[in-house]
PDB file of N, CA and C in Angstrom:
ATOM      1  N   UNK A 104     -25.906 -46.849  -0.203  1.00  0.00           N
ATOM      2  CA  UNK A 104     -26.329 -45.990   0.881  1.00  0.00           C
ATOM      3  C   UNK A 104     -25.129 -45.523   1.688  1.00  0.00           C
ATOM      4  N   UNK A 105     -24.135 -46.385   1.846  1.00  0.00           N
ATOM      5  CA  UNK A 105     -22.952 -46.016   2.606  1.00  0.00           C
ATOM      6  C   UNK A 105     -22.131 -44.976   1.852  1.00  0.00           C
ATOM      7  N   UNK A 106     -22.049 -45.100   0.532  1.00  0.00           N
ATOM      8  CA  UNK A 106     -21.276 -44.152  -0.262  1.00  0.00           C
ATOM      9  C   UNK A 106     -21.830 -42.738  -0.137  1.00  0.00           C
ATOM     10  N   UNK A 107     -23.110 -42.571  -0.136  1.00  0.00           N
ATOM     11  CA  UNK A 107     -23.726 -41.255  -0.033  1.00  0.00           C
ATOM     12  C   UNK A 107     -23.410 -40.607   1.305  1.00  0.00           C
ATOM     13  N   UNK A 108     -23.454 -41.383   2.372  1.00  0.00           N
ATOM     14  CA  UNK A 108     -23.168 -40.858   3.698  1.00  0.00           C
ATOM     15  C   UNK A 108     -21.692 -40.485   3.814  1.00  0.00           C
ATOM     16  N   UNK A 109     -20.808 -41.313   3.218  1.00  0.00           N
ATOM     17  CA  UNK A 109     -19.378 -41.031   3.259  1.00  0.00           C
ATOM     18  C   UNK A 109     -19.064 -39.750   2.488  1.00  0.00           C
ATOM     19  N   UNK A 110     -19.654 -39.581   1.322  1.00  0.00           N
ATOM     20  CA  UNK A 110     -19.418 -38.379   0.518  1.00  0.00           C
ATOM     21  C   UNK A 110     -19.919 -37.150   1.253  1.00  0.00           C
ATOM     22  N   UNK A 111     -21.039 -37.254   1.925  1.00  0.00           N
ATOM     23  CA  UNK A 111     -21.569 -36.120   2.685  1.00  0.00           C
ATOM     24  C   UNK A 111     -20.657 -35.779   3.847  1.00  0.00           C
ATOM     25  N   UNK A 112     -20.138 -36.801   4.535  1.00  0.00           N
ATOM     26  CA  UNK A 112     -19.271 -36.525   5.680  1.00  0.00           C
ATOM     27  C   UNK A 112     -17.936 -35.941   5.224  1.00  0.00           C
ATOM     28  N   UNK A 113     -17.444 -36.365   4.049  1.00  0.00           N
ATOM     29  CA  UNK A 113     -16.199 -35.804   3.529  1.00  0.00           C
ATOM     30  C   UNK A 113     -16.393 -34.339   3.133  1.00  0.00           C
ATOM     31  N   UNK A 114     -17.515 -34.030   2.514  1.00  0.00           N
ATOM     32  CA  UNK A 114     -17.742 -32.647   2.094  1.00  0.00           C
ATOM     33  C   UNK A 114     -17.904 -31.730   3.303  1.00  0.00           C
ATOM     34  N   UNK A 115     -18.516 -32.198   4.357  1.00  0.00           N
ATOM     35  CA  UNK A 115     -18.634 -31.365   5.554  1.00  0.00           C
ATOM     36  C   UNK A 115     -17.297 -31.271   6.288  1.00  0.00           C
ATOM     37  N   UNK A 116     -16.489 -32.327   6.247  1.00  0.00           N
ATOM     38  CA  UNK A 116     -15.186 -32.286   6.916  1.00  0.00           C
ATOM     39  C   UNK A 116     -14.243 -31.335   6.190  1.00  0.00           C
ATOM     40  N   UNK A 117     -14.332 -31.259   4.853  1.00  0.00           N
ATOM     41  CA  UNK A 117     -13.455 -30.371   4.096  1.00  0.00           C
ATOM     42  C   UNK A 117     -13.815 -28.905   4.284  1.00  0.00           C
ATOM     43  N   UNK A 118     -14.983 -28.621   4.816  1.00  0.00           N
ATOM     44  CA  UNK A 118     -15.374 -27.240   5.077  1.00  0.00           C
ATOM     45  C   UNK A 118     -14.923 -26.764   6.445  1.00  0.00           C
ATOM     46  N   UNK A 119     -14.299 -27.599   7.212  1.00  0.00           N
ATOM     47  CA  UNK A 119     -13.821 -27.229   8.544  1.00  0.00           C
ATOM     48  C   UNK A 119     -12.671 -26.222   8.401  1.00  0.00           C
ATOM     49  N   UNK A 120     -12.648 -25.163   9.197  1.00  0.00           N
ATOM     50  CA  UNK A 120     -11.612 -24.135   9.049  1.00  0.00           C
ATOM     51  C   UNK A 120     -10.184 -24.662   9.183  1.00  0.00           C
ATOM     52  N   UNK A 121      -9.973 -25.647  10.023  1.00  0.00           N
ATOM     53  CA  UNK A 121      -8.637 -26.218  10.175  1.00  0.00           C
ATOM     54  C   UNK A 121      -8.170 -26.927   8.918  1.00  0.00           C
ATOM     55  N   UNK A 122      -9.064 -27.641   8.280  1.00  0.00           N
ATOM     56  CA  UNK A 122      -8.723 -28.354   7.048  1.00  0.00           C
ATOM     57  C   UNK A 122      -8.449 -27.348   5.933  1.00  0.00           C
ATOM     58  N   UNK A 123      -9.253 -26.303   5.855  1.00  0.00           N
ATOM     59  CA  UNK A 123      -9.043 -25.271   4.849  1.00  0.00           C
ATOM     60  C   UNK A 123      -7.692 -24.595   5.062  1.00  0.00           C
ATOM     61  N   UNK A 124      -7.338 -24.312   6.327  1.00  0.00           N
ATOM     62  CA  UNK A 124      -6.052 -23.688   6.625  1.00  0.00           C
ATOM     63  C   UNK A 124      -4.892 -24.597   6.227  1.00  0.00           C
ATOM     64  N   UNK A 125      -5.017 -25.893   6.464  1.00  0.00           N
ATOM     65  CA  UNK A 125      -3.960 -26.830   6.074  1.00  0.00           C
ATOM     66  C   UNK A 125      -3.809 -26.907   4.558  1.00  0.00           C
ATOM     67  N   UNK A 126      -4.907 -26.869   3.836  1.00  0.00           N
ATOM     68  CA  UNK A 126      -4.843 -26.903   2.375  1.00  0.00           C
ATOM     69  C   UNK A 126      -4.175 -25.637   1.845  1.00  0.00           C
ATOM     70  N   UNK A 127      -4.570 -24.483   2.381  1.00  0.00           N
ATOM     71  CA  UNK A 127      -3.969 -23.219   1.947  1.00  0.00           C
ATOM     72  C   UNK A 127      -2.482 -23.197   2.274  1.00  0.00           C
ATOM     73  N   UNK A 128      -2.094 -23.679   3.454  1.00  0.00           N
ATOM     74  CA  UNK A 128      -0.679 -23.709   3.836  1.00  0.00           C
ATOM     75  C   UNK A 128       0.116 -24.629   2.917  1.00  0.00           C
ATOM     76  N   UNK A 129      -0.445 -25.765   2.583  1.00  0.00           N
ATOM     77  CA  UNK A 129       0.253 -26.691   1.687  1.00  0.00           C
ATOM     78  C   UNK A 129       0.454 -26.107   0.299  1.00  0.00           C
ATOM     79  N   UNK A 130      -0.561 -25.452  -0.239  1.00  0.00           N
ATOM     80  CA  UNK A 130      -0.444 -24.838  -1.564  1.00  0.00           C
ATOM     81  C   UNK A 130       0.567 -23.693  -1.517  1.00  0.00           C
ATOM     82  N   UNK A 131       0.564 -22.913  -0.437  1.00  0.00           N
ATOM     83  CA  UNK A 131       1.500 -21.793  -0.305  1.00  0.00           C
ATOM     84  C   UNK A 131       2.940 -22.285  -0.215  1.00  0.00           C
ATOM     85  N   UNK A 132       3.186 -23.318   0.566  1.00  0.00           N
ATOM     86  CA  UNK A 132       4.547 -23.859   0.696  1.00  0.00           C
ATOM     87  C   UNK A 132       5.012 -24.434  -0.647  1.00  0.00           C
ATOM     88  N   UNK A 133       4.134 -25.112  -1.345  1.00  0.00           N
ATOM     89  CA  UNK A 133       4.509 -25.652  -2.652  1.00  0.00           C
ATOM     90  C   UNK A 133       4.835 -24.530  -3.633  1.00  0.00           C
ATOM     91  N   UNK A 134       4.060 -23.457  -3.611  1.00  0.00           N
ATOM     92  CA  UNK A 134       4.324 -22.323  -4.508  1.00  0.00           C
ATOM     93  C   UNK A 134       5.645 -21.650  -4.160  1.00  0.00           C
ATOM     94  N   UNK A 135       5.943 -21.498  -2.874  1.00  0.00           N
ATOM     95  CA  UNK A 135       7.213 -20.882  -2.475  1.00  0.00           C
ATOM     96  C   UNK A 135       8.394 -21.735  -2.897  1.00  0.00           C
ATOM     97  N   UNK A 136       8.278 -23.055  -2.775  1.00  0.00           N
ATOM     98  CA  UNK A 136       9.362 -23.930  -3.197  1.00  0.00           C
ATOM     99  C   UNK A 136       9.587 -23.849  -4.702  1.00  0.00           C
ATOM    100  N   UNK A 137       8.522 -23.750  -5.454  1.00  0.00           N
ATOM    101  CA  UNK A 137       8.656 -23.653  -6.908  1.00  0.00           C
ATOM    102  C   UNK A 137       9.304 -22.334  -7.287  1.00  0.00           C
ATOM    103  N   UNK A 138       8.879 -21.235  -6.670  1.00  0.00           N
ATOM    104  CA  UNK A 138       9.415 -19.917  -7.019  1.00  0.00           C
ATOM    105  C   UNK A 138      10.856 -19.768  -6.560  1.00  0.00           C
ATOM    106  N   UNK A 139      11.182 -20.200  -5.346  1.00  0.00           N
ATOM    107  CA  UNK A 139      12.524 -19.992  -4.800  1.00  0.00           C
ATOM    108  C   UNK A 139      13.559 -20.939  -5.378  1.00  0.00           C
ATOM    109  N   UNK A 140      13.170 -22.117  -5.831  1.00  0.00           N
ATOM    110  CA  UNK A 140      14.145 -23.104  -6.266  1.00  0.00           C
ATOM    111  C   UNK A 140      14.012 -23.467  -7.733  1.00  0.00           C
ATOM    112  N   UNK A 141      13.413 -22.583  -8.502  1.00  0.00           N
ATOM    113  CA  UNK A 141      13.244 -22.853  -9.923  1.00  0.00           C
ATOM    114  C   UNK A 141      14.526 -22.607 -10.693  1.00  0.00           C
ATOM    115  N   UNK A 142      14.571 -23.009 -11.954  1.00  0.00           N
ATOM    116  CA  UNK A 142      15.778 -22.840 -12.765  1.00  0.00           C
ATOM    117  C   UNK A 142      16.103 -21.380 -13.046  1.00  0.00           C
ATOM    118  N   UNK A 143      15.139 -20.473 -12.874  1.00  0.00           N
ATOM    119  CA  UNK A 143      15.369 -19.055 -13.128  1.00  0.00           C
ATOM    120  C   UNK A 143      16.057 -18.375 -11.951  1.00  0.00           C
ATOM    121  N   UNK A 144      16.228 -19.072 -10.844  1.00  0.00           N
ATOM    122  CA  UNK A 144      16.800 -18.466  -9.648  1.00  0.00           C
ATOM    123  C   UNK A 144      18.223 -18.966  -9.411  1.00  0.00           C
ATOM    124  N   UNK A 145      18.968 -19.211 -10.452  1.00  0.00           N
ATOM    125  CA  UNK A 145      20.344 -19.683 -10.318  1.00  0.00           C
ATOM    126  C   UNK A 145      21.291 -18.493 -10.200  1.00  0.00           C
ATOM    127  N   UNK A 146      22.465 -18.717  -9.642  1.00  0.00           N
ATOM    128  CA  UNK A 146      23.466 -17.667  -9.529  1.00  0.00           C
ATOM    129  C   UNK A 146      23.945 -17.278 -10.920  1.00  0.00           C
ATOM    130  N   UNK A 147      23.971 -15.997 -11.169  1.00  0.00           N
ATOM    131  CA  UNK A 147      24.379 -15.519 -12.480  1.00  0.00           C
ATOM    132  C   UNK A 147      25.810 -15.002 -12.395  1.00  0.00           C
ATOM    133  N   UNK A 148      26.683 -15.530 -13.220  1.00  0.00           N
ATOM    134  CA  UNK A 148      28.059 -15.064 -13.227  1.00  0.00           C
ATOM    135  C   UNK A 148      28.138 -13.760 -14.000  1.00  0.00           C
ATOM    136  N   UNK A 149      29.032 -12.885 -13.541  1.00  0.00           N
ATOM    137  CA  UNK A 149      29.193 -11.584 -14.185  1.00  0.00           C
ATOM    138  C   UNK A 149      30.474 -11.577 -14.997  1.00  0.00           C
ATOM    139  N   UNK A 150      30.484 -10.853 -16.104  1.00  0.00           N
ATOM    140  CA  UNK A 150      31.731 -10.729 -16.842  1.00  0.00           C
ATOM    141  C   UNK A 150      32.756  -9.926 -16.043  1.00  0.00           C
ATOM    142  N   UNK A 151      34.019 -10.047 -16.422  1.00  0.00           N
ATOM    143  CA  UNK A 151      35.099  -9.442 -15.637  1.00  0.00           C
ATOM    144  C   UNK A 151      34.972  -7.929 -15.563  1.00  0.00           C
ATOM    145  N   UNK A 152      34.553  -7.275 -16.634  1.00  0.00           N
ATOM    146  CA  UNK A 152      34.484  -5.816 -16.596  1.00  0.00           C
ATOM    147  C   UNK A 152      33.359  -5.317 -15.700  1.00  0.00           C
ATOM    148  N   UNK A 153      32.362  -6.139 -15.424  1.00  0.00           N
ATOM    149  CA  UNK A 153      31.288  -5.750 -14.509  1.00  0.00           C
ATOM    150  C   UNK A 153      31.670  -6.085 -13.076  1.00  0.00           C
ATOM    151  N   UNK A 154      32.280  -7.227 -12.853  1.00  0.00           N
ATOM    152  CA  UNK A 154      32.609  -7.662 -11.504  1.00  0.00           C
ATOM    153  C   UNK A 154      33.806  -6.910 -10.926  1.00  0.00           C
ATOM    154  N   UNK A 155      34.556  -6.172 -11.754  1.00  0.00           N
ATOM    155  CA  UNK A 155      35.755  -5.486 -11.294  1.00  0.00           C
ATOM    156  C   UNK A 155      35.422  -4.316 -10.357  1.00  0.00           C
ATOM    157  N   UNK A 156      34.286  -3.687 -10.528  1.00  0.00           N
ATOM    158  CA  UNK A 156      33.948  -2.498  -9.756  1.00  0.00           C
ATOM    159  C   UNK A 156      32.957  -2.859  -8.655  1.00  0.00           C
ATOM    160  N   UNK A 157      33.361  -2.566  -7.406  1.00  0.00           N
ATOM    161  CA  UNK A 157      32.523  -2.944  -6.273  1.00  0.00           C
ATOM    162  C   UNK A 157      31.444  -1.901  -6.001  1.00  0.00           C
ATOM    163  N   UNK A 158      31.732  -0.623  -6.282  1.00  0.00           N
ATOM    164  CA  UNK A 158      30.766   0.428  -5.982  1.00  0.00           C
ATOM    165  C   UNK A 158      30.492   1.255  -7.230  1.00  0.00           C
ATOM    166  N   UNK A 159      29.456   2.047  -7.146  1.00  0.00           N
ATOM    167  CA  UNK A 159      29.118   2.933  -8.251  1.00  0.00           C
ATOM    168  C   UNK A 159      30.205   3.975  -8.454  1.00  0.00           C
ATOM    169  N   UNK A 160      30.803   4.438  -7.344  1.00  0.00           N
ATOM    170  CA  UNK A 160      31.880   5.416  -7.444  1.00  0.00           C
ATOM    171  C   UNK A 160      33.080   4.864  -8.195  1.00  0.00           C
ATOM    172  N   UNK A 161      33.429   3.612  -7.945  1.00  0.00           N
ATOM    173  CA  UNK A 161      34.542   2.975  -8.666  1.00  0.00           C
ATOM    174  C   UNK A 161      34.260   2.902 -10.162  1.00  0.00           C
ATOM    175  N   UNK A 162      33.052   2.535 -10.505  1.00  0.00           N
ATOM    176  CA  UNK A 162      32.696   2.440 -11.912  1.00  0.00           C
ATOM    177  C   UNK A 162      32.699   3.821 -12.569  1.00  0.00           C
ATOM    178  N   UNK A 163      32.246   4.849 -11.839  1.00  0.00           N
ATOM    179  CA  UNK A 163      32.232   6.200 -12.400  1.00  0.00           C
ATOM    180  C   UNK A 163      33.652   6.715 -12.613  1.00  0.00           C
ATOM    181  N   UNK A 164      34.524   6.455 -11.653  1.00  0.00           N
ATOM    182  CA  UNK A 164      35.920   6.885 -11.806  1.00  0.00           C
ATOM    183  C   UNK A 164      36.585   6.166 -12.978  1.00  0.00           C
ATOM    184  N   UNK A 165      36.274   4.901 -13.159  1.00  0.00           N
ATOM    185  CA  UNK A 165      36.857   4.142 -14.259  1.00  0.00           C
ATOM    186  C   UNK A 165      36.365   4.672 -15.605  1.00  0.00           C
ATOM    187  N   UNK A 166      35.145   5.214 -15.625  1.00  0.00           N
ATOM    188  CA  UNK A 166      34.606   5.761 -16.867  1.00  0.00           C
ATOM    189  C   UNK A 166      35.113   7.177 -17.118  1.00  0.00           C
ATOM    190  N   UNK A 167      35.841   7.756 -16.151  1.00  0.00           N
ATOM    191  CA  UNK A 167      36.400   9.084 -16.333  1.00  0.00           C
ATOM    192  C   UNK A 167      35.602  10.194 -15.693  1.00  0.00           C
ATOM    193  N   UNK A 168      34.592   9.874 -14.909  1.00  0.00           N
ATOM    194  CA  UNK A 168      33.781  10.903 -14.257  1.00  0.00           C
ATOM    195  C   UNK A 168      34.430  11.332 -12.952  1.00  0.00           C
ATOM    196  N   UNK A 169      34.138  12.557 -12.539  1.00  0.00           N
ATOM    197  CA  UNK A 169      34.618  13.051 -11.252  1.00  0.00           C
ATOM    198  C   UNK A 169      33.534  12.802 -10.215  1.00  0.00           C
ATOM    199  N   UNK A 170      33.924  12.242  -9.104  1.00  0.00           N
ATOM    200  CA  UNK A 170      32.988  11.991  -8.017  1.00  0.00           C
ATOM    201  C   UNK A 170      33.301  13.000  -6.931  1.00  0.00           C
ATOM    202  N   UNK A 171      32.427  13.984  -6.774  1.00  0.00           N
ATOM    203  CA  UNK A 171      32.651  15.067  -5.819  1.00  0.00           C
ATOM    204  C   UNK A 171      31.632  14.980  -4.692  1.00  0.00           C
ATOM    205  N   UNK A 172      32.028  15.375  -3.479  1.00  0.00           N
ATOM    206  CA  UNK A 172      31.053  15.387  -2.388  1.00  0.00           C
ATOM    207  C   UNK A 172      30.070  16.544  -2.576  1.00  0.00           C
ATOM    208  N   UNK A 173      28.926  16.432  -1.972  1.00  0.00           N
ATOM    209  CA  UNK A 173      27.940  17.504  -2.049  1.00  0.00           C
ATOM    210  C   UNK A 173      28.386  18.663  -1.178  1.00  0.00           C
ATOM    211  N   UNK A 174      27.914  19.831  -1.503  1.00  0.00           N
ATOM    212  CA  UNK A 174      28.280  21.005  -0.710  1.00  0.00           C
ATOM    213  C   UNK A 174      27.576  20.933   0.638  1.00  0.00           C
ATOM    214  N   UNK A 175      28.314  21.219   1.730  1.00  0.00           N
ATOM    215  CA  UNK A 175      27.678  21.130   3.040  1.00  0.00           C
ATOM    216  C   UNK A 175      26.683  22.266   3.255  1.00  0.00           C
ATOM    217  N   UNK A 176      25.677  22.002   4.087  1.00  0.00           N
ATOM    218  CA  UNK A 176      24.691  23.023   4.421  1.00  0.00           C
ATOM    219  C   UNK A 176      25.298  24.020   5.385  1.00  0.00           C
ATOM    220  N   UNK A 177      24.819  25.214   5.331  1.00  0.00           N
ATOM    221  CA  UNK A 177      25.271  26.244   6.253  1.00  0.00           C
ATOM    222  C   UNK A 177      24.778  25.900   7.656  1.00  0.00           C
ATOM    223  N   UNK A 178      25.649  26.013   8.664  1.00  0.00           N
ATOM    224  CA  UNK A 178      25.191  25.700  10.020  1.00  0.00           C
ATOM    225  C   UNK A 178      24.175  26.705  10.533  1.00  0.00           C
ATOM    226  N   UNK A 179      24.180  27.904   9.977  1.00  0.00           N
ATOM    227  CA  UNK A 179      23.215  28.923  10.402  1.00  0.00           C
ATOM    228  C   UNK A 179      22.229  29.117   9.261  1.00  0.00           C
ATOM    229  N   UNK A 180      21.016  28.677   9.487  1.00  0.00           N
ATOM    230  CA  UNK A 180      19.992  28.841   8.473  1.00  0.00           C
ATOM    231  C   UNK A 180      18.970  29.842   8.965  1.00  0.00           C
ATOM    232  N   UNK A 181      18.381  30.620   8.060  1.00  0.00           N
ATOM    233  CA  UNK A 181      17.381  31.602   8.505  1.00  0.00           C
ATOM    234  C   UNK A 181      16.120  30.902   9.002  1.00  0.00           C
ATOM    235  N   UNK A 182      15.377  31.638   9.831  1.00  0.00           N
ATOM    236  CA  UNK A 182      14.124  31.087  10.359  1.00  0.00           C
ATOM    237  C   UNK A 182      13.115  30.946   9.227  1.00  0.00           C
ATOM    238  N   UNK A 183      12.335  29.933   9.312  1.00  0.00           N
ATOM    239  CA  UNK A 183      11.335  29.683   8.288  1.00  0.00           C
ATOM    240  C   UNK A 183      10.217  30.710   8.379  1.00  0.00           C
ATOM    241  N   UNK A 184       9.820  31.298   7.253  1.00  0.00           N
ATOM    242  CA  UNK A 184       8.727  32.276   7.332  1.00  0.00           C
ATOM    243  C   UNK A 184       7.397  31.573   7.590  1.00  0.00           C
ATOM    244  N   UNK A 185       6.482  32.293   8.212  1.00  0.00           N
ATOM    245  CA  UNK A 185       5.160  31.750   8.455  1.00  0.00           C
ATOM    246  C   UNK A 185       4.993  31.312   9.901  1.00  0.00           C
ATOM    247  N   UNK A 186       3.817  30.811  10.228  1.00  0.00           N
ATOM    248  CA  UNK A 186       3.564  30.396  11.615  1.00  0.00           C
ATOM    249  C   UNK A 186       4.328  29.124  11.953  1.00  0.00           C
ATOM    250  N   UNK A 187       4.593  28.963  13.255  1.00  0.00           N
ATOM    251  CA  UNK A 187       5.288  27.759  13.707  1.00  0.00           C
ATOM    252  C   UNK A 187       4.326  26.578  13.664  1.00  0.00           C
ATOM    253  N   UNK A 188       4.863  25.431  13.321  1.00  0.00           N
ATOM    254  CA  UNK A 188       4.051  24.217  13.274  1.00  0.00           C
ATOM    255  C   UNK A 188       4.176  23.476  14.594  1.00  0.00           C
ATOM    256  N   UNK A 189       3.242  22.596  14.842  1.00  0.00           N
ATOM    257  CA  UNK A 189       3.292  21.807  16.078  1.00  0.00           C
ATOM    258  C   UNK A 189       4.388  20.745  15.949  1.00  0.00           C
ATOM    259  N   UNK A 190       4.945  20.303  17.074  1.00  0.00           N
ATOM    260  CA  UNK A 190       5.995  19.281  17.004  1.00  0.00           C
ATOM    261  C   UNK A 190       5.432  17.967  16.492  1.00  0.00           C
ATOM    262  N   UNK A 191       6.294  17.158  15.905  1.00  0.00           N
ATOM    263  CA  UNK A 191       5.898  15.874  15.354  1.00  0.00           C
ATOM    264  C   UNK A 191       5.583  14.914  16.498  1.00  0.00           C
ATOM    265  N   UNK A 192       4.509  14.163  16.337  1.00  0.00           N
ATOM    266  CA  UNK A 192       4.078  13.245  17.394  1.00  0.00           C
ATOM    267  C   UNK A 192       5.073  12.096  17.524  1.00  0.00           C
ATOM    268  N   UNK A 193       5.416  11.475  16.425  1.00  0.00           N
ATOM    269  CA  UNK A 193       6.362  10.366  16.416  1.00  0.00           C
ATOM    270  C   UNK A 193       7.552  10.761  15.551  1.00  0.00           C
ATOM    271  N   UNK A 194       8.567  11.393  16.152  1.00  0.00           N
ATOM    272  CA  UNK A 194       9.705  11.798  15.314  1.00  0.00           C
ATOM    273  C   UNK A 194      10.465  10.586  14.807  1.00  0.00           C
ATOM    274  N   UNK A 195      10.935  10.678  13.578  1.00  0.00           N
ATOM    275  CA  UNK A 195      11.694   9.598  12.965  1.00  0.00           C
ATOM    276  C   UNK A 195      13.164   9.831  13.275  1.00  0.00           C
ATOM    277  N   UNK A 196      13.800   8.865  13.921  1.00  0.00           N
ATOM    278  CA  UNK A 196      15.219   8.990  14.230  1.00  0.00           C
ATOM    279  C   UNK A 196      15.995   8.173  13.230  1.00  0.00           C
ATOM    280  N   UNK A 197      17.024   8.758  12.630  1.00  0.00           N
ATOM    281  CA  UNK A 197      17.796   8.007  11.625  1.00  0.00           C
ATOM    282  C   UNK A 197      18.684   6.953  12.245  1.00  0.00           C
TER     283      UNK A 197
END
């Protein structure tokens, strides 16, 4: 008789939102530790010919390509045809 009552109280206690949150947090932390610290996440050494070039431009020059700047835009551009649009509500600043 005691075993039945204990099993019922355990099943109702495991349905408590706090207990469920702790179980989910524990499983999530264990999964993150496995993914972040697994054998597939080791530092990979690069061969000398790959590690020699720090930027894409350096590698392109070494391969014999010319790296040229883009042509600048004209400071005076014609007005856009068509009706004017409303200003942007939240402008994006670079």
